[in-house]
Amino acid sequence: MFCHLEGWSVFDSFYYSFTTSTSAGFGDLVVSRENRVLAAVFMMVGATLVLSLAANVGQWIMDTVTRRRAVRAFRRELEATVANLRALGPDTSALERRLDAIVSEGVEAAEADDLDLGIGGHR
C-alpha cells in the first residue's frame, strides 16, 4: 500500500508497516501529510491485529499448561489407584464392597439433591 502512496520500496513499506503495527515506530520513515489519515487508520488496525495475535498466543499457552497439569494429576491419581489395586492382591471382594458402598452413597446423594430441588422421583 505504501509502495504506491509514498513511492517507497517494498522493503521500506514492509518495514514501516511492521514497526508501525507493533507500535515501535522509529520515525525513520514518515508518511506525507496527505496520507496521514490513512496511516492513522492503518496504525489502529495493525495494532489491534498484533494485540489480538498476542492474546491468542497467550491463551493457547495457558490452555496448554492447564491441560498438561491436568494430565499429570490424572496420571498420579491413576498410578496411586493401580498401586492400591495391586495391594489388594487376588482377593477383590474388599474392592467390590468398597465400590458398592461408593456407588450407593453417590446414588443416595444424587437422589437427595434431586429431591431438595423438587425434581426427584419416588423411591
N, C-alpha and C. Protein backbone atom coordinates (compact mmCIF):
# COMPACT_ATOMS: atom_id res chain seq x y z
N MET A 1 0.83 -1.18 0.00
CA MET A 1 0.00 0.00 0.00
C MET A 1 0.88 1.26 0.00
N PHE A 2 1.84 1.30 0.92
CA PHE A 2 2.70 2.49 1.00
C PHE A 2 3.70 2.55 -0.16
N CYS A 3 3.90 1.43 -0.86
CA CYS A 3 4.75 1.45 -2.07
C CYS A 3 4.17 2.44 -3.07
N HIS A 4 2.86 2.34 -3.26
CA HIS A 4 2.21 3.17 -4.27
C HIS A 4 1.94 4.58 -3.76
N LEU A 5 1.53 4.71 -2.51
CA LEU A 5 1.18 6.03 -1.98
C LEU A 5 2.39 6.92 -1.74
N GLU A 6 3.45 6.33 -1.20
CA GLU A 6 4.62 7.12 -0.81
C GLU A 6 5.80 6.96 -1.76
N GLY A 7 5.70 5.98 -2.67
CA GLY A 7 6.81 5.74 -3.58
C GLY A 7 7.98 5.03 -2.91
N TRP A 8 7.72 4.31 -1.83
CA TRP A 8 8.77 3.58 -1.12
C TRP A 8 9.02 2.24 -1.79
N SER A 9 10.14 1.63 -1.46
CA SER A 9 10.41 0.27 -1.94
C SER A 9 9.52 -0.71 -1.17
N VAL A 10 9.43 -1.92 -1.68
CA VAL A 10 8.64 -2.95 -0.99
C VAL A 10 9.21 -3.19 0.40
N PHE A 11 10.53 -3.25 0.50
CA PHE A 11 11.16 -3.47 1.81
C PHE A 11 10.82 -2.34 2.78
N ASP A 12 10.96 -1.09 2.33
CA ASP A 12 10.65 0.05 3.20
C ASP A 12 9.17 0.04 3.62
N SER A 13 8.29 -0.31 2.69
CA SER A 13 6.86 -0.37 3.01
C SER A 13 6.58 -1.44 4.05
N PHE A 14 7.19 -2.61 3.87
CA PHE A 14 7.02 -3.69 4.84
C PHE A 14 7.61 -3.29 6.19
N TYR A 15 8.78 -2.71 6.17
CA TYR A 15 9.44 -2.26 7.40
C TYR A 15 8.57 -1.25 8.14
N TYR A 16 8.05 -0.27 7.42
CA TYR A 16 7.18 0.74 8.03
C TYR A 16 5.92 0.09 8.61
N SER A 17 5.31 -0.81 7.84
CA SER A 17 4.09 -1.48 8.30
C SER A 17 4.35 -2.28 9.57
N PHE A 18 5.46 -3.02 9.59
CA PHE A 18 5.78 -3.84 10.75
C PHE A 18 6.08 -2.98 11.98
N THR A 19 6.95 -2.00 11.84
CA THR A 19 7.32 -1.18 13.01
C THR A 19 6.14 -0.34 13.49
N THR A 20 5.28 0.06 12.59
CA THR A 20 4.12 0.86 13.00
C THR A 20 3.07 -0.01 13.68
N SER A 21 2.79 -1.19 13.13
CA SER A 21 1.75 -2.04 13.71
C SER A 21 2.18 -2.65 15.04
N THR A 22 3.47 -2.78 15.27
CA THR A 22 3.94 -3.28 16.56
C THR A 22 4.21 -2.14 17.53
N SER A 23 3.85 -0.96 17.15
CA SER A 23 3.93 0.28 17.94
C SER A 23 5.36 0.70 18.27
N ALA A 24 6.35 0.15 17.55
CA ALA A 24 7.72 0.60 17.77
C ALA A 24 7.92 1.96 17.09
N GLY A 25 7.56 2.06 15.82
CA GLY A 25 7.61 3.30 15.06
C GLY A 25 8.83 4.15 15.33
N PHE A 26 9.95 3.84 14.71
CA PHE A 26 11.20 4.55 14.99
C PHE A 26 11.24 5.96 14.43
N GLY A 27 10.39 6.28 13.48
CA GLY A 27 10.36 7.62 12.93
C GLY A 27 11.31 7.84 11.77
N ASP A 28 12.00 6.80 11.34
CA ASP A 28 12.91 6.96 10.21
C ASP A 28 12.16 7.02 8.88
N LEU A 29 10.95 6.47 8.84
CA LEU A 29 10.07 6.61 7.69
C LEU A 29 8.80 7.30 8.16
N VAL A 30 8.43 8.36 7.49
CA VAL A 30 7.25 9.14 7.88
C VAL A 30 6.40 9.34 6.64
N VAL A 31 5.08 9.12 6.79
CA VAL A 31 4.18 9.32 5.64
C VAL A 31 3.98 10.81 5.39
N SER A 32 3.64 11.12 4.17
CA SER A 32 3.40 12.52 3.80
C SER A 32 2.11 13.02 4.44
N ARG A 33 1.95 14.31 4.47
CA ARG A 33 0.82 14.95 5.12
C ARG A 33 -0.52 14.44 4.57
N GLU A 34 -0.63 14.27 3.25
CA GLU A 34 -1.91 13.87 2.67
C GLU A 34 -2.27 12.41 2.96
N ASN A 35 -1.34 11.60 3.40
CA ASN A 35 -1.62 10.19 3.71
C ASN A 35 -1.66 9.91 5.21
N ARG A 36 -1.64 10.92 6.03
CA ARG A 36 -1.61 10.71 7.49
C ARG A 36 -2.88 10.06 8.01
N VAL A 37 -4.04 10.44 7.49
CA VAL A 37 -5.30 9.84 7.96
C VAL A 37 -5.30 8.35 7.65
N LEU A 38 -4.92 8.00 6.44
CA LEU A 38 -4.84 6.59 6.06
C LEU A 38 -3.82 5.86 6.94
N ALA A 39 -2.71 6.48 7.21
CA ALA A 39 -1.68 5.87 8.06
C ALA A 39 -2.20 5.68 9.49
N ALA A 40 -2.99 6.64 9.98
CA ALA A 40 -3.55 6.51 11.34
C ALA A 40 -4.52 5.34 11.41
N VAL A 41 -5.36 5.18 10.39
CA VAL A 41 -6.27 4.03 10.35
C VAL A 41 -5.46 2.74 10.29
N PHE A 42 -4.43 2.73 9.46
CA PHE A 42 -3.56 1.55 9.37
C PHE A 42 -2.93 1.23 10.72
N MET A 43 -2.49 2.24 11.44
CA MET A 43 -1.88 2.02 12.76
C MET A 43 -2.87 1.39 13.73
N MET A 44 -4.10 1.89 13.75
CA MET A 44 -5.10 1.34 14.68
C MET A 44 -5.45 -0.10 14.33
N VAL A 45 -5.67 -0.36 13.06
CA VAL A 45 -5.99 -1.72 12.63
C VAL A 45 -4.80 -2.65 12.88
N GLY A 46 -3.61 -2.20 12.54
CA GLY A 46 -2.42 -3.02 12.74
C GLY A 46 -2.16 -3.34 14.21
N ALA A 47 -2.29 -2.33 15.06
CA ALA A 47 -2.08 -2.56 16.50
C ALA A 47 -3.14 -3.52 17.04
N THR A 48 -4.38 -3.38 16.58
CA THR A 48 -5.44 -4.29 17.02
C THR A 48 -5.14 -5.72 16.62
N LEU A 49 -4.68 -5.91 15.40
CA LEU A 49 -4.35 -7.26 14.93
C LEU A 49 -3.17 -7.85 15.70
N VAL A 50 -2.16 -7.05 15.96
CA VAL A 50 -1.00 -7.54 16.72
C VAL A 50 -1.40 -7.92 18.14
N LEU A 51 -2.21 -7.09 18.78
CA LEU A 51 -2.67 -7.39 20.14
C LEU A 51 -3.56 -8.63 20.16
N SER A 52 -4.40 -8.77 19.16
CA SER A 52 -5.25 -9.96 19.07
C SER A 52 -4.41 -11.22 18.91
N LEU A 53 -3.40 -11.14 18.08
CA LEU A 53 -2.50 -12.28 17.90
C LEU A 53 -1.79 -12.62 19.21
N ALA A 54 -1.30 -11.61 19.91
CA ALA A 54 -0.62 -11.83 21.19
C ALA A 54 -1.57 -12.46 22.21
N ALA A 55 -2.81 -12.00 22.24
CA ALA A 55 -3.80 -12.56 23.17
C ALA A 55 -4.09 -14.02 22.84
N ASN A 56 -4.22 -14.33 21.56
CA ASN A 56 -4.49 -15.71 21.16
C ASN A 56 -3.32 -16.63 21.48
N VAL A 57 -2.11 -16.17 21.28
CA VAL A 57 -0.94 -16.98 21.62
C VAL A 57 -0.88 -17.19 23.13
N GLY A 58 -1.14 -16.14 23.89
CA GLY A 58 -1.15 -16.26 25.35
C GLY A 58 -2.20 -17.24 25.84
N GLN A 59 -3.39 -17.19 25.25
CA GLN A 59 -4.46 -18.12 25.63
C GLN A 59 -4.08 -19.55 25.27
N TRP A 60 -3.46 -19.74 24.11
CA TRP A 60 -3.03 -21.07 23.71
C TRP A 60 -2.01 -21.62 24.71
N ILE A 61 -1.08 -20.78 25.13
CA ILE A 61 -0.06 -21.22 26.10
C ILE A 61 -0.73 -21.60 27.42
N MET A 62 -1.65 -20.77 27.89
CA MET A 62 -2.34 -21.07 29.16
C MET A 62 -3.15 -22.36 29.05
N ASP A 63 -3.85 -22.57 27.94
CA ASP A 63 -4.61 -23.80 27.74
C ASP A 63 -3.70 -25.02 27.73
N THR A 64 -2.55 -24.89 27.09
CA THR A 64 -1.60 -26.00 27.03
C THR A 64 -1.06 -26.33 28.41
N VAL A 65 -0.70 -25.32 29.17
CA VAL A 65 -0.18 -25.54 30.53
C VAL A 65 -1.25 -26.18 31.41
N THR A 66 -2.47 -25.69 31.33
CA THR A 66 -3.57 -26.24 32.14
C THR A 66 -3.83 -27.70 31.77
N ARG A 67 -3.84 -28.00 30.48
CA ARG A 67 -4.09 -29.36 30.02
C ARG A 67 -2.97 -30.29 30.50
N ARG A 68 -1.72 -29.84 30.42
CA ARG A 68 -0.60 -30.68 30.86
C ARG A 68 -0.66 -30.94 32.36
N ARG A 69 -1.04 -29.92 33.12
CA ARG A 69 -1.17 -30.12 34.57
C ARG A 69 -2.26 -31.13 34.89
N ALA A 70 -3.38 -31.04 34.17
CA ALA A 70 -4.48 -31.98 34.39
C ALA A 70 -4.06 -33.41 34.04
N VAL A 71 -3.31 -33.57 32.97
CA VAL A 71 -2.83 -34.90 32.58
C VAL A 71 -1.89 -35.45 33.63
N ARG A 72 -0.98 -34.61 34.14
CA ARG A 72 -0.05 -35.08 35.18
C ARG A 72 -0.80 -35.48 36.45
N ALA A 73 -1.80 -34.68 36.84
CA ALA A 73 -2.58 -35.01 38.03
C ALA A 73 -3.34 -36.31 37.83
N PHE A 74 -3.91 -36.50 36.65
CA PHE A 74 -4.64 -37.73 36.36
C PHE A 74 -3.71 -38.93 36.40
N ARG A 75 -2.50 -38.78 35.84
CA ARG A 75 -1.54 -39.89 35.87
C ARG A 75 -1.14 -40.25 37.29
N ARG A 76 -0.92 -39.23 38.13
CA ARG A 76 -0.57 -39.51 39.53
C ARG A 76 -1.70 -40.26 40.23
N GLU A 77 -2.93 -39.81 39.98
CA GLU A 77 -4.08 -40.46 40.61
C GLU A 77 -4.24 -41.89 40.09
N LEU A 78 -4.03 -42.08 38.80
CA LEU A 78 -4.13 -43.41 38.21
C LEU A 78 -3.05 -44.34 38.76
N GLU A 79 -1.83 -43.83 38.90
CA GLU A 79 -0.75 -44.64 39.47
C GLU A 79 -1.06 -45.04 40.90
N ALA A 80 -1.62 -44.12 41.68
CA ALA A 80 -1.99 -44.44 43.06
C ALA A 80 -3.10 -45.49 43.08
N THR A 81 -4.05 -45.37 42.18
CA THR A 81 -5.15 -46.34 42.12
C THR A 81 -4.62 -47.72 41.74
N VAL A 82 -3.73 -47.77 40.77
CA VAL A 82 -3.14 -49.05 40.36
C VAL A 82 -2.36 -49.66 41.52
N ALA A 83 -1.61 -48.84 42.24
CA ALA A 83 -0.86 -49.36 43.39
C ALA A 83 -1.81 -49.90 44.45
N ASN A 84 -2.91 -49.22 44.69
CA ASN A 84 -3.90 -49.70 45.67
C ASN A 84 -4.53 -51.00 45.21
N LEU A 85 -4.83 -51.12 43.93
CA LEU A 85 -5.41 -52.35 43.41
C LEU A 85 -4.43 -53.51 43.51
N ARG A 86 -3.16 -53.25 43.23
CA ARG A 86 -2.16 -54.31 43.35
C ARG A 86 -1.98 -54.75 44.80
N ALA A 87 -2.15 -53.80 45.72
CA ALA A 87 -2.01 -54.13 47.14
C ALA A 87 -3.13 -55.05 47.61
N LEU A 88 -4.26 -55.03 46.92
CA LEU A 88 -5.38 -55.90 47.30
C LEU A 88 -5.08 -57.37 47.03
N GLY A 89 -4.24 -57.61 46.05
CA GLY A 89 -3.92 -58.99 45.70
C GLY A 89 -5.06 -59.63 44.94
N PRO A 90 -5.08 -60.96 44.94
CA PRO A 90 -6.10 -61.67 44.16
C PRO A 90 -7.51 -61.56 44.76
N ASP A 91 -7.62 -61.26 46.04
CA ASP A 91 -8.93 -61.16 46.68
C ASP A 91 -9.50 -59.77 46.40
N THR A 92 -10.50 -59.71 45.57
CA THR A 92 -11.10 -58.42 45.21
C THR A 92 -12.43 -58.18 45.89
N SER A 93 -12.82 -59.04 46.81
CA SER A 93 -14.11 -58.85 47.46
C SER A 93 -14.14 -57.55 48.26
N ALA A 94 -13.00 -57.15 48.84
CA ALA A 94 -12.96 -55.88 49.57
C ALA A 94 -13.16 -54.71 48.61
N LEU A 95 -12.57 -54.82 47.44
CA LEU A 95 -12.74 -53.78 46.43
C LEU A 95 -14.20 -53.70 45.98
N GLU A 96 -14.81 -54.85 45.75
CA GLU A 96 -16.21 -54.86 45.32
C GLU A 96 -17.12 -54.23 46.37
N ARG A 97 -16.88 -54.56 47.63
CA ARG A 97 -17.69 -53.96 48.71
C ARG A 97 -17.50 -52.45 48.75
N ARG A 98 -16.26 -52.00 48.61
CA ARG A 98 -15.99 -50.55 48.66
C ARG A 98 -16.63 -49.84 47.47
N LEU A 99 -16.54 -50.42 46.29
CA LEU A 99 -17.17 -49.81 45.12
C LEU A 99 -18.69 -49.77 45.27
N ASP A 100 -19.28 -50.85 45.80
CA ASP A 100 -20.73 -50.85 46.03
C ASP A 100 -21.12 -49.74 47.00
N ALA A 101 -20.32 -49.56 48.04
CA ALA A 101 -20.62 -48.50 49.02
C ALA A 101 -20.50 -47.12 48.38
N ILE A 102 -19.48 -46.92 47.57
CA ILE A 102 -19.30 -45.62 46.91
C ILE A 102 -20.46 -45.34 45.97
N VAL A 103 -20.85 -46.35 45.19
CA VAL A 103 -21.96 -46.17 44.25
C VAL A 103 -23.25 -45.88 45.01
N SER A 104 -23.49 -46.62 46.08
CA SER A 104 -24.71 -46.40 46.87
C SER A 104 -24.73 -45.00 47.46
N GLU A 105 -23.60 -44.58 48.02
CA GLU A 105 -23.53 -43.23 48.59
C GLU A 105 -23.75 -42.17 47.51
N GLY A 106 -23.17 -42.38 46.34
CA GLY A 106 -23.33 -41.43 45.25
C GLY A 106 -24.76 -41.35 44.77
N VAL A 107 -25.42 -42.50 44.64
CA VAL A 107 -26.82 -42.52 44.19
C VAL A 107 -27.71 -41.86 45.23
N GLU A 108 -27.49 -42.18 46.49
CA GLU A 108 -28.30 -41.57 47.55
C GLU A 108 -28.10 -40.06 47.60
N ALA A 109 -26.86 -39.62 47.45
CA ALA A 109 -26.58 -38.18 47.47
C ALA A 109 -27.22 -37.49 46.27
N ALA A 110 -27.14 -38.12 45.11
CA ALA A 110 -27.75 -37.53 43.91
C ALA A 110 -29.26 -37.47 44.05
N GLU A 111 -29.87 -38.53 44.59
CA GLU A 111 -31.32 -38.53 44.78
C GLU A 111 -31.72 -37.47 45.79
N ALA A 112 -30.92 -37.32 46.85
CA ALA A 112 -31.23 -36.30 47.85
C ALA A 112 -31.14 -34.91 47.24
N ASP A 113 -30.14 -34.68 46.40
CA ASP A 113 -30.03 -33.38 45.72
C ASP A 113 -31.22 -33.14 44.82
N ASP A 114 -31.65 -34.19 44.09
CA ASP A 114 -32.81 -34.04 43.21
C ASP A 114 -34.06 -33.73 44.01
N LEU A 115 -34.23 -34.40 45.15
CA LEU A 115 -35.41 -34.16 45.97
C LEU A 115 -35.38 -32.76 46.56
N ASP A 116 -34.18 -32.29 46.97
CA ASP A 116 -34.07 -30.94 47.51
C ASP A 116 -34.46 -29.90 46.46
N LEU A 117 -34.19 -30.21 45.20
CA LEU A 117 -34.53 -29.28 44.13
C LEU A 117 -35.96 -29.46 43.63
N GLY A 118 -36.64 -30.49 44.14
CA GLY A 118 -38.02 -30.73 43.73
C GLY A 118 -38.13 -31.40 42.38
N ILE A 119 -37.06 -32.10 41.94
CA ILE A 119 -37.12 -32.73 40.62
C ILE A 119 -36.96 -34.24 40.72
N GLY A 120 -36.82 -34.77 41.89
CA GLY A 120 -36.60 -36.20 42.05
C GLY A 120 -37.89 -36.99 41.99
N GLY A 121 -37.74 -38.28 41.72
CA GLY A 121 -38.90 -39.17 41.67
C GLY A 121 -39.08 -39.86 43.01
N HIS A 122 -39.98 -40.83 43.03
CA HIS A 122 -40.23 -41.61 44.24
C HIS A 122 -39.25 -42.75 44.31
N ARG A 123 -38.92 -43.15 45.53
CA ARG A 123 -38.01 -44.29 45.71
C ARG A 123 -38.77 -45.57 45.65
